[in-house]
mmCIF file of C-alpha atoms in Angstrom:
data_model
loop_
_atom_site.group_PDB
_atom_site.id
_atom_site.type_symbol
_atom_site.label_atom_id
_atom_site.label_comp_id
_atom_site.label_asym_id
_atom_site.label_seq_id
_atom_site.Cartn_x
_atom_site.Cartn_y
_atom_site.Cartn_z
ATOM 1 C CA UNK A 1 18.749 -0.144 -9.659
ATOM 2 C CA UNK A 2 17.116 3.196 -10.335
ATOM 3 C CA UNK A 3 13.298 3.110 -10.444
ATOM 4 C CA UNK A 4 12.163 6.498 -11.790
ATOM 5 C CA UNK A 5 9.270 8.325 -10.317
ATOM 6 C CA UNK A 6 6.800 7.563 -13.140
ATOM 7 C CA UNK A 7 7.592 3.868 -13.025
ATOM 8 C CA UNK A 8 7.006 3.825 -9.264
ATOM 9 C CA UNK A 9 3.754 5.697 -9.691
ATOM 10 C CA UNK A 10 2.555 3.230 -12.362
ATOM 11 C CA UNK A 11 3.385 0.316 -10.088
ATOM 12 C CA UNK A 12 1.541 2.022 -7.213
ATOM 13 C CA UNK A 13 -1.426 2.821 -9.407
ATOM 14 C CA UNK A 14 -1.819 -0.665 -10.748
ATOM 15 C CA UNK A 15 -1.313 -2.138 -7.197
ATOM 16 C CA UNK A 16 -3.925 0.076 -5.512
ATOM 17 C CA UNK A 17 -6.452 -0.616 -8.208
ATOM 18 C CA UNK A 18 -5.942 -4.325 -7.705
ATOM 19 C CA UNK A 19 -6.252 -3.827 -3.839
ATOM 20 C CA UNK A 20 -9.309 -1.735 -3.656
ATOM 21 C CA UNK A 21 -11.309 -3.899 -6.118
ATOM 22 C CA UNK A 22 -9.988 -7.055 -4.415
ATOM 23 C CA UNK A 23 -11.242 -5.785 -0.969
ATOM 24 C CA UNK A 24 -14.692 -5.373 -2.382
ATOM 25 C CA UNK A 25 -14.912 -8.427 -4.556
ATOM 26 C CA UNK A 26 -13.517 -10.897 -2.041
ATOM 27 C CA UNK A 27 -16.615 -10.116 0.142
ATOM 28 C CA UNK A 28 -18.961 -11.102 -2.699
ATOM 29 C CA UNK A 29 -17.094 -13.620 -4.750
ATOM 30 C CA UNK A 30 -17.179 -17.441 -4.463
ATOM 31 C CA UNK A 31 -13.464 -17.375 -5.189
ATOM 32 C CA UNK A 32 -11.440 -16.513 -2.089
ATOM 33 C CA UNK A 33 -7.780 -15.476 -1.926
ATOM 34 C CA UNK A 34 -4.739 -17.149 -0.315
ATOM 35 C CA UNK A 35 -3.226 -14.016 1.151
ATOM 36 C CA UNK A 36 -2.424 -14.962 4.702
ATOM 37 C CA UNK A 37 -2.185 -18.722 4.280
ATOM 38 C CA UNK A 38 -2.280 -21.242 1.494
ATOM 39 C CA UNK A 39 -5.633 -23.029 1.474
ATOM 40 C CA UNK A 40 -5.865 -25.915 -1.010
ATOM 41 C CA UNK A 41 -9.668 -25.859 -0.939
ATOM 42 C CA UNK A 42 -9.621 -22.199 -2.034
ATOM 43 C CA UNK A 43 -7.325 -22.959 -5.013
ATOM 44 C CA UNK A 44 -9.632 -25.866 -6.061
ATOM 45 C CA UNK A 45 -12.753 -23.699 -5.610
ATOM 46 C CA UNK A 46 -11.309 -20.927 -7.837
ATOM 47 C CA UNK A 47 -10.179 -23.372 -10.536
ATOM 48 C CA UNK A 48 -13.579 -25.145 -10.518
ATOM 49 C CA UNK A 49 -15.567 -21.853 -10.517
ATOM 50 C CA UNK A 50 -13.558 -19.736 -12.848
ATOM 51 C CA UNK A 51 -14.329 -19.647 -16.583
ATOM 52 C CA UNK A 52 -13.738 -16.813 -19.069
ATOM 53 C CA UNK A 53 -17.315 -17.095 -20.249
ATOM 54 C CA UNK A 54 -18.699 -16.585 -16.755
ATOM 55 C CA UNK A 55 -20.137 -13.131 -15.944
ATOM 56 C CA UNK A 56 -18.237 -13.306 -12.596
ATOM 57 C CA UNK A 57 -14.846 -14.008 -14.152
ATOM 58 C CA UNK A 58 -13.504 -10.389 -13.529
ATOM 59 C CA UNK A 59 -14.884 -10.504 -9.971
ATOM 60 C CA UNK A 60 -13.178 -13.902 -9.419
ATOM 61 C CA UNK A 61 -9.825 -12.727 -10.841
ATOM 62 C CA UNK A 62 -9.641 -9.589 -8.525
ATOM 63 C CA UNK A 63 -10.942 -11.574 -5.549
ATOM 64 C CA UNK A 64 -8.295 -14.347 -5.967
ATOM 65 C CA UNK A 65 -5.316 -12.363 -7.326
ATOM 66 C CA UNK A 66 -5.979 -8.739 -6.304
ATOM 67 C CA UNK A 67 -4.135 -8.962 -2.952
ATOM 68 C CA UNK A 68 -0.933 -9.217 -4.915
ATOM 69 C CA UNK A 69 -0.846 -5.414 -5.115
ATOM 70 C CA UNK A 70 0.105 -5.330 -1.433
ATOM 71 C CA UNK A 71 3.717 -6.801 -1.889
ATOM 72 C CA UNK A 72 4.369 -4.042 -4.444
ATOM 73 C CA UNK A 73 3.876 -1.404 -1.700
ATOM 74 C CA UNK A 74 6.155 -3.401 0.704
ATOM 75 C CA UNK A 75 8.831 -3.547 -2.009
ATOM 76 C CA UNK A 76 8.562 0.192 -2.737
ATOM 77 C CA UNK A 77 8.669 0.947 1.032
ATOM 78 C CA UNK A 78 12.055 -0.794 1.252
ATOM 79 C CA UNK A 79 13.317 0.794 -1.873
ATOM 80 C CA UNK A 80 12.088 4.224 -0.865
ATOM 81 C CA UNK A 81 13.544 4.142 2.660
ATOM 82 C CA UNK A 82 16.950 3.054 1.294
ATOM 83 C CA UNK A 83 17.036 5.849 -1.295
ATOM 84 C CA UNK A 84 15.812 8.425 1.116
ATOM 85 C CA UNK A 85 18.258 7.604 3.983
ATOM 86 C CA UNK A 86 21.292 5.639 2.600
ATOM 87 C CA UNK A 87 21.708 6.840 -0.988
ATOM 88 C CA UNK A 88 20.942 10.466 0.042
ATOM 89 C CA UNK A 89 23.578 10.148 2.789
ATOM 90 C CA UNK A 90 21.203 11.220 5.560
ATOM 91 C CA UNK A 91 21.890 10.328 9.168
ATOM 92 C CA UNK A 92 19.090 8.536 10.906
ATOM 93 C CA UNK A 93 18.386 9.250 14.552
ATOM 94 C CA UNK A 94 16.181 6.321 15.674
ATOM 95 C CA UNK A 95 13.756 8.181 17.939
ATOM 96 C CA UNK A 96 12.996 11.148 15.774
ATOM 97 C CA UNK A 97 12.935 8.891 12.730
ATOM 98 C CA UNK A 98 10.357 6.546 14.349
ATOM 99 C CA UNK A 99 8.233 9.380 15.811
ATOM 100 C CA UNK A 100 8.081 11.186 12.529
ATOM 101 C CA UNK A 101 6.995 8.098 10.567
ATOM 102 C CA UNK A 102 4.399 7.152 13.266
ATOM 103 C CA UNK A 103 2.900 10.640 13.060
ATOM 104 C CA UNK A 104 2.721 10.393 9.272
ATOM 105 C CA UNK A 105 0.928 7.003 9.465
ATOM 106 C CA UNK A 106 -1.368 8.209 12.261
ATOM 107 C CA UNK A 107 -2.445 11.356 10.431
ATOM 108 C CA UNK A 108 -3.056 9.303 7.264
ATOM 109 C CA UNK A 109 -5.205 6.678 9.104
ATOM 110 C CA UNK A 110 -6.944 8.424 12.011
ATOM 111 C CA UNK A 111 -9.495 10.671 10.293
ATOM 112 C CA UNK A 112 -10.934 7.871 8.189
ATOM 113 C CA UNK A 113 -10.741 5.393 10.951
ATOM 114 C CA UNK A 114 -12.744 7.683 13.148
ATOM 115 C CA UNK A 115 -15.407 7.911 10.427
ATOM 116 C CA UNK A 116 -15.326 4.099 10.169
ATOM 117 C CA UNK A 117 -15.786 3.798 13.950
ATOM 118 C CA UNK A 118 -18.942 5.966 13.806
ATOM 119 C CA UNK A 119 -20.574 3.070 11.898
ATOM 120 C CA UNK A 120 -18.687 0.074 13.247
ATOM 121 C CA UNK A 121 -17.649 0.971 16.814
ATOM 122 C CA UNK A 122 -20.295 -1.297 18.450
ATOM 123 C CA UNK A 123 -18.712 -4.341 16.895
ATOM 124 C CA UNK A 124 -15.196 -3.508 18.142
ATOM 125 C CA UNK A 125 -13.714 -3.701 21.604
ATOM 126 C CA UNK A 126 -12.063 -0.834 23.353
ATOM 127 C CA UNK A 127 -8.596 -2.512 23.526
ATOM 128 C CA UNK A 128 -8.763 -3.305 19.844
ATOM 129 C CA UNK A 129 -9.619 0.342 18.982
ATOM 130 C CA UNK A 130 -6.737 1.593 21.171
ATOM 131 C CA UNK A 131 -4.277 -0.777 19.734
ATOM 132 C CA UNK A 132 -5.307 0.080 16.075
ATOM 133 C CA UNK A 133 -4.742 3.756 16.853
ATOM 134 C CA UNK A 134 -1.352 2.724 18.342
ATOM 135 C CA UNK A 135 -0.734 0.497 15.231
ATOM 136 C CA UNK A 136 0.248 -2.553 17.387
ATOM 137 C CA UNK A 137 -2.969 -4.510 16.929
ATOM 138 C CA UNK A 138 -1.001 -6.836 14.548
ATOM 139 C CA UNK A 139 0.853 -8.148 17.669
ATOM 140 C CA UNK A 140 -2.186 -8.512 19.925
ATOM 141 C CA UNK A 141 -5.349 -8.919 17.870
ATOM 142 C CA UNK A 142 -4.091 -9.767 14.321
ATOM 143 C CA UNK A 143 -7.307 -11.506 13.276
ATOM 144 C CA UNK A 144 -9.637 -9.023 14.721
ATOM 145 C CA UNK A 145 -8.406 -5.886 12.992
ATOM 146 C CA UNK A 146 -11.300 -3.851 11.521
ATOM 147 C CA UNK A 147 -11.330 -2.856 8.723
ATOM 148 C CA UNK A 148 -9.163 -5.719 7.983
ATOM 149 C CA UNK A 149 -7.360 -3.694 5.373
ATOM 150 C CA UNK A 150 -5.722 -1.593 8.010
ATOM 151 C CA UNK A 151 -3.489 -4.452 9.121
ATOM 152 C CA UNK A 152 -1.036 -2.863 6.679
ATOM 153 C CA UNK A 153 -0.577 0.210 8.891
ATOM 154 C CA UNK A 154 0.828 -1.940 11.741
ATOM 155 C CA UNK A 155 2.965 -3.867 9.279
ATOM 156 C CA UNK A 156 4.387 -0.581 7.832
ATOM 157 C CA UNK A 157 5.327 0.617 11.307
ATOM 158 C CA UNK A 158 7.130 -2.727 11.931
ATOM 159 C CA UNK A 159 9.002 -2.204 8.636
ATOM 160 C CA UNK A 160 10.120 1.262 9.739
ATOM 161 C CA UNK A 161 11.565 -0.306 12.930
ATOM 162 C CA UNK A 162 13.129 -3.204 10.992
ATOM 163 C CA UNK A 163 14.781 -0.853 8.531
ATOM 164 C CA UNK A 164 16.895 0.661 11.298
ATOM 165 C CA UNK A 165 18.566 -2.674 11.675
ATOM 166 C CA UNK A 166 19.519 -2.796 8.031
ATOM 167 C CA UNK A 167 20.436 0.822 7.970
ATOM 168 C CA UNK A 168 23.135 0.288 10.654
ATOM 169 C CA UNK A 169 24.136 -3.243 9.278
ATOM 170 C CA UNK A 170 24.578 -2.548 5.587
ATOM 171 C CA UNK A 171 26.388 -5.642 4.453
ATOM 172 C CA UNK A 172 24.206 -7.231 1.736
ATOM 173 C CA UNK A 173 25.007 -10.769 2.888
ATOM 174 C CA UNK A 174 23.145 -9.782 6.102
ATOM 175 C CA UNK A 175 20.098 -8.933 4.043
ATOM 176 C CA UNK A 176 20.333 -12.178 2.026
ATOM 177 C CA UNK A 177 20.606 -14.219 5.257
ATOM 178 C CA UNK A 178 17.309 -12.661 6.631
ATOM 179 C CA UNK A 179 15.600 -13.121 3.305
ATOM 180 C CA UNK A 180 16.607 -16.773 3.129
ATOM 181 C CA UNK A 181 15.368 -17.365 6.725
ATOM 182 C CA UNK A 182 12.084 -15.679 5.998
ATOM 183 C CA UNK A 183 11.540 -17.650 2.808
ATOM 184 C CA UNK A 184 12.265 -20.976 4.527
ATOM 185 C CA UNK A 185 10.064 -20.082 7.395
ATOM 186 C CA UNK A 186 7.308 -19.114 4.827
ATOM 187 C CA UNK A 187 7.436 -22.460 3.161
ATOM 188 C CA UNK A 188 7.512 -24.263 6.409
ATOM 189 C CA UNK A 189 4.342 -22.483 7.794
ATOM 190 C CA UNK A 190 2.614 -22.708 4.451
ATOM 191 C CA UNK A 191 3.031 -26.510 4.452
ATOM 192 C CA UNK A 192 2.827 -27.699 8.001
ATOM 193 C CA UNK A 193 1.508 -25.183 10.579
ATOM 194 C CA UNK A 194 -2.101 -24.740 11.768
ATOM 195 C CA UNK A 195 -3.872 -22.159 9.770
ATOM 196 C CA UNK A 196 -4.743 -19.821 12.716
ATOM 197 C CA UNK A 197 -0.994 -19.582 13.667
ATOM 198 C CA UNK A 198 0.175 -18.999 10.148
ATOM 199 C CA UNK A 199 -2.463 -16.306 9.620
ATOM 200 C CA UNK A 200 -1.425 -14.499 12.786
ATOM 201 C CA UNK A 201 2.336 -14.570 11.842
ATOM 202 C CA UNK A 202 1.460 -13.330 8.319
ATOM 203 C CA UNK A 203 -0.314 -10.294 9.795
ATOM 204 C CA UNK A 204 3.186 -9.234 11.036
ATOM 205 C CA UNK A 205 6.499 -8.552 9.285
ATOM 206 C CA UNK A 206 8.512 -11.775 9.502
ATOM 207 C CA UNK A 207 7.140 -13.666 6.406
ATOM 208 C CA UNK A 208 6.830 -10.488 4.351
ATOM 209 C CA UNK A 209 10.512 -9.619 4.744
ATOM 210 C CA UNK A 210 11.557 -11.116 1.386
ATOM 211 C CA UNK A 211 9.679 -8.457 -0.580
ATOM 212 C CA UNK A 212 10.569 -5.578 1.700
ATOM 213 C CA UNK A 213 14.314 -6.596 1.617
ATOM 214 C CA UNK A 214 14.128 -6.988 -2.150
ATOM 215 C CA UNK A 215 13.309 -3.321 -2.216
ATOM 216 C CA UNK A 216 16.331 -2.587 -0.119
ATOM 217 C CA UNK A 217 18.647 -4.688 -2.305
ATOM 218 C CA UNK A 218 17.151 -3.115 -5.455
ATOM 219 C CA UNK A 219 18.078 0.370 -4.230
ATOM 220 C CA UNK A 220 21.569 -0.555 -3.181
ATOM 221 C CA UNK A 221 22.609 -2.647 -6.162
ATOM 222 C CA UNK A 222 23.038 -1.837 -9.741
ATOM 223 C CA UNK A 223 20.546 -3.997 -11.571
ATOM 224 C CA UNK A 224 20.411 -2.066 -14.800
ATOM 225 C CA UNK A 225 21.771 -4.854 -16.960
ATOM 226 C CA UNK A 226 18.959 -7.100 -15.683
ATOM 227 C CA UNK A 227 16.317 -4.470 -16.362
ATOM 228 C CA UNK A 228 17.742 -3.733 -19.739
ATOM 229 C CA UNK A 229 17.444 -7.455 -20.562
ATOM 230 C CA UNK A 230 13.837 -7.481 -19.427
ATOM 231 C CA UNK A 231 13.029 -4.310 -21.419
ATOM 232 C CA UNK A 232 14.659 -5.511 -24.663
ATOM 233 C CA UNK A 233 12.842 -8.893 -24.461
ATOM 234 C CA UNK A 234 9.735 -7.797 -22.651
ATOM 235 C CA UNK A 235 7.431 -9.295 -25.242
ATOM 236 C CA UNK A 236 8.324 -12.821 -24.048
ATOM 237 C CA UNK A 237 9.496 -12.005 -20.611
ATOM 238 C CA UNK A 238 6.068 -10.776 -19.619
ATOM 239 C CA UNK A 239 4.114 -14.014 -20.480
ATOM 240 C CA UNK A 240 6.847 -16.134 -18.947
ATOM 241 C CA UNK A 241 6.746 -14.120 -15.652
ATOM 242 C CA UNK A 242 2.995 -14.156 -15.765
ATOM 243 C CA UNK A 243 2.953 -17.921 -16.181
ATOM 244 C CA UNK A 244 5.470 -18.504 -13.366
ATOM 245 C CA UNK A 245 3.423 -16.111 -11.079
ATOM 246 C CA UNK A 246 0.075 -17.775 -11.772
ATOM 247 C CA UNK A 247 1.546 -21.309 -11.382
ATOM 248 C CA UNK A 248 3.142 -20.237 -8.073
ATOM 249 C CA UNK A 249 -0.216 -18.990 -6.789
ATOM 250 C CA UNK A 250 -1.544 -22.536 -7.113
ATOM 251 C CA UNK A 251 1.464 -24.459 -5.798
ATOM 252 C CA UNK A 252 2.007 -24.699 -2.048
ATOM 253 C CA UNK A 253 5.801 -25.087 -2.449
ATOM 254 C CA UNK A 254 6.109 -22.002 -4.584
ATOM 255 C CA UNK A 255 3.346 -19.890 -3.037
ATOM 256 C CA UNK A 256 5.788 -18.134 -0.689
ATOM 257 C CA UNK A 257 7.845 -16.974 -3.720
ATOM 258 C CA UNK A 258 4.807 -15.739 -5.661
ATOM 259 C CA UNK A 259 4.996 -12.139 -4.222
ATOM 260 C CA UNK A 260 8.709 -11.811 -5.313
ATOM 261 C CA UNK A 261 7.763 -13.039 -8.826
ATOM 262 C CA UNK A 262 4.951 -10.568 -9.139
ATOM 263 C CA UNK A 263 7.396 -7.748 -8.296
ATOM 264 C CA UNK A 264 9.441 -8.532 -11.407
ATOM 265 C CA UNK A 265 6.230 -8.505 -13.517
ATOM 266 C CA UNK A 266 5.234 -5.117 -12.114
ATOM 267 C CA UNK A 267 8.757 -3.732 -12.667
ATOM 268 C CA UNK A 268 8.856 -4.784 -16.328
ATOM 269 C CA UNK A 269 5.310 -3.579 -17.103
ATOM 270 C CA UNK A 270 5.839 -0.342 -15.162
ATOM 271 C CA UNK A 271 8.998 0.467 -17.099
ATOM 272 C CA UNK A 272 7.516 -0.694 -20.356
ATOM 273 C CA UNK A 273 4.484 1.536 -20.169
ATOM 274 C CA UNK A 274 6.900 4.520 -20.137
ATOM 275 C CA UNK A 275 7.521 3.721 -23.765
ATOM 276 C CA UNK A 276 3.773 3.634 -24.719
ATOM 277 C CA UNK A 277 4.284 6.613 -27.065
ATOM 278 C CA UNK A 278 6.745 4.552 -29.018
ATOM 279 C CA UNK A 279 4.279 1.804 -29.823
ATOM 280 C CA UNK A 280 4.529 0.695 -33.569
ATOM 281 C CA UNK A 281 0.746 0.408 -33.851
ATOM 282 C CA UNK A 282 -0.704 3.936 -34.167
ATOM 283 C CA UNK A 283 -4.166 2.872 -32.896
ATOM 284 C CA UNK A 284 -2.757 1.481 -29.713
ATOM 285 C CA UNK A 285 -0.367 4.396 -28.986
ATOM 286 C CA UNK A 286 -2.988 6.787 -27.517
ATOM 287 C CA UNK A 287 -4.505 3.945 -25.485
ATOM 288 C CA UNK A 288 -1.133 3.082 -23.979
ATOM 289 C CA UNK A 289 -0.347 6.689 -23.186
ATOM 290 C CA UNK A 290 -3.660 7.337 -21.419
ATOM 291 C CA UNK A 291 -3.443 4.067 -19.564
ATOM 292 C CA UNK A 292 -0.041 4.953 -18.305
ATOM 293 C CA UNK A 293 -1.316 8.440 -17.364
ATOM 294 C CA UNK A 294 -4.295 6.881 -15.520
ATOM 295 C CA UNK A 295 -1.982 4.588 -13.502
ATOM 296 C CA UNK A 296 0.323 7.465 -12.666
ATOM 297 C CA UNK A 297 -2.572 9.451 -11.338
ATOM 298 C CA UNK A 298 -3.847 6.533 -9.288
ATOM 299 C CA UNK A 299 -0.328 6.224 -7.934
ATOM 300 C CA UNK A 300 -0.311 9.826 -6.775
ATOM 301 C CA UNK A 301 -3.405 9.217 -4.719
ATOM 302 C CA UNK A 302 -2.663 5.690 -3.662
ATOM 303 C CA UNK A 303 -2.237 6.447 -0.018
ATOM 304 C CA UNK A 304 -5.623 8.147 0.076
ATOM 305 C CA UNK A 305 -7.317 5.340 -1.848
ATOM 306 C CA UNK A 306 -5.915 2.853 0.507
ATOM 307 C CA UNK A 307 -7.323 4.661 3.498
ATOM 308 C CA UNK A 308 -10.774 5.638 2.186
ATOM 309 C CA UNK A 309 -11.870 2.610 0.302
ATOM 310 C CA UNK A 310 -12.801 0.473 3.335
ATOM 311 C CA UNK A 311 -15.161 3.155 4.436
ATOM 312 C CA UNK A 312 -16.858 3.413 0.989
ATOM 313 C CA UNK A 313 -16.846 -0.320 0.790
ATOM 314 C CA UNK A 314 -19.418 -0.497 3.610
ATOM 315 C CA UNK A 315 -21.994 1.404 1.457
ATOM 316 C CA UNK A 316 -21.169 -0.586 -1.651
ATOM 317 C CA UNK A 317 -21.692 -3.938 0.131
ATOM 318 C CA UNK A 318 -24.957 -2.692 1.667
ATOM 319 C CA UNK A 319 -26.171 -1.673 -1.797
ATOM 320 C CA UNK A 320 -25.323 -5.048 -3.232
ATOM 321 C CA UNK A 321 -26.877 -6.762 -0.247
ATOM 322 C CA UNK A 322 -29.987 -4.578 -0.793
ATOM 323 C CA UNK A 323 -30.540 -5.928 -4.307
ATOM 324 C CA UNK A 324 -28.845 -3.404 -6.446
ATOM 325 C CA UNK A 325 -27.015 -4.701 -9.491
ATOM 326 C CA UNK A 326 -23.289 -5.372 -8.633
ATOM 327 C CA UNK A 327 -22.272 -4.067 -11.990
ATOM 328 C CA UNK A 328 -23.990 -0.767 -11.307
ATOM 329 C CA UNK A 329 -22.593 -0.515 -7.797
ATOM 330 C CA UNK A 330 -18.991 -1.301 -8.751
ATOM 331 C CA UNK A 331 -18.453 1.697 -11.169
ATOM 332 C CA UNK A 332 -20.042 4.042 -8.505
ATOM 333 C CA UNK A 333 -17.703 2.536 -5.892
ATOM 334 C CA UNK A 334 -14.682 3.144 -8.069
ATOM 335 C CA UNK A 335 -15.685 6.714 -8.864
ATOM 336 C CA UNK A 336 -16.516 7.711 -5.286
ATOM 337 C CA UNK A 337 -13.294 6.047 -4.033
ATOM 338 C CA UNK A 338 -11.165 8.011 -6.492
ATOM 339 C CA UNK A 339 -12.884 11.338 -5.841
ATOM 340 C CA UNK A 340 -12.812 10.761 -2.100
ATOM 341 C CA UNK A 341 -9.103 9.728 -2.158
ATOM 342 C CA UNK A 342 -8.116 12.778 -4.232
ATOM 343 C CA UNK A 343 -9.667 15.083 -1.670
ATOM 344 C CA UNK A 344 -8.407 13.105 1.356
ATOM 345 C CA UNK A 345 -4.859 13.061 -0.101
ATOM 346 C CA UNK A 346 -4.849 16.739 -0.693
ATOM 347 C CA UNK A 347 -6.034 17.584 2.847
ATOM 348 C CA UNK A 348 -3.507 15.085 4.247
ATOM 349 C CA UNK A 349 -0.640 16.666 2.364
ATOM 350 C CA UNK A 350 -1.616 20.109 3.744
ATOM 351 C CA UNK A 351 -1.825 18.845 7.300
ATOM 352 C CA UNK A 352 1.545 16.971 7.058
ATOM 353 C CA UNK A 353 3.228 20.187 5.830
ATOM 354 C CA UNK A 354 2.009 21.985 8.893
ATOM 355 C CA UNK A 355 2.552 19.297 11.467
ATOM 356 C CA UNK A 356 5.955 18.070 10.276
ATOM 357 C CA UNK A 357 7.713 21.289 9.433
#
């Protein structure tokens, strides 16, 4: 299935917007997410606390659902690696491939992590700091990673390693088998295992394989008929997918599948926004076009936004804790994050060009 560049950027833009607001709001909201394990008490607390008339309803929604932007990046990682190496016919030499990707991740993370350490180093052990720079803390200190957001760097490095297996073993039944095993394991851990063990495993790649492998399959297979169906009937496909996703968020048996469902929703909406200029309602047309452009821009700086927002979150939380209005702090947080990310991304791209010639 071909996912064009603009659709990919819209998906990234929407996902990173959900993520960087979630990572602020879940520190302040009474509604807590079920990202690394399914907690029935959190579901009940959200349903009891959330009402559309409540002034905290937006905060609660981003806090509980905002983490679902993360699987979108996992999916696009699998899709992008497959397009870059398999479909382009490039030969992958494992050591240079892993070294190059590690350097890219390190150069993206390190400057902002060092700035973060200036403020938070006293609360972190030396082994934890070293393993975070090495991006292996997911294996040794999964629940102690700080900022917690940076668990994704270790996960991404694991995905780079895992992709080699599927690069050399390209039979799709091999992919389906791993996906099935991961889904079954996900349901098992969600239902039966102690929370601390499930959370530790979820900080690594095993239980996230379904969304990563979905990206590989999406790149390898022709799914244009399916996407054409979704695009033709989007007006009822979107609410149905939305309803299934929301229900799966609240059901322990379906929770493991919820990240896969949300991918379909992102794909349909990402594709559909490309037709915003064809909207039949003239008043909505410019809104749709500018919304699409805004998501595309956020998508272009999504890497920078992911890296810098935990640093700026420190000051936003301090301001909220100091008595400033949350709804004055949040717009400032959004603006500062976007400006900071744009600058950070630009510098990062210049450095990468020089280091990885």
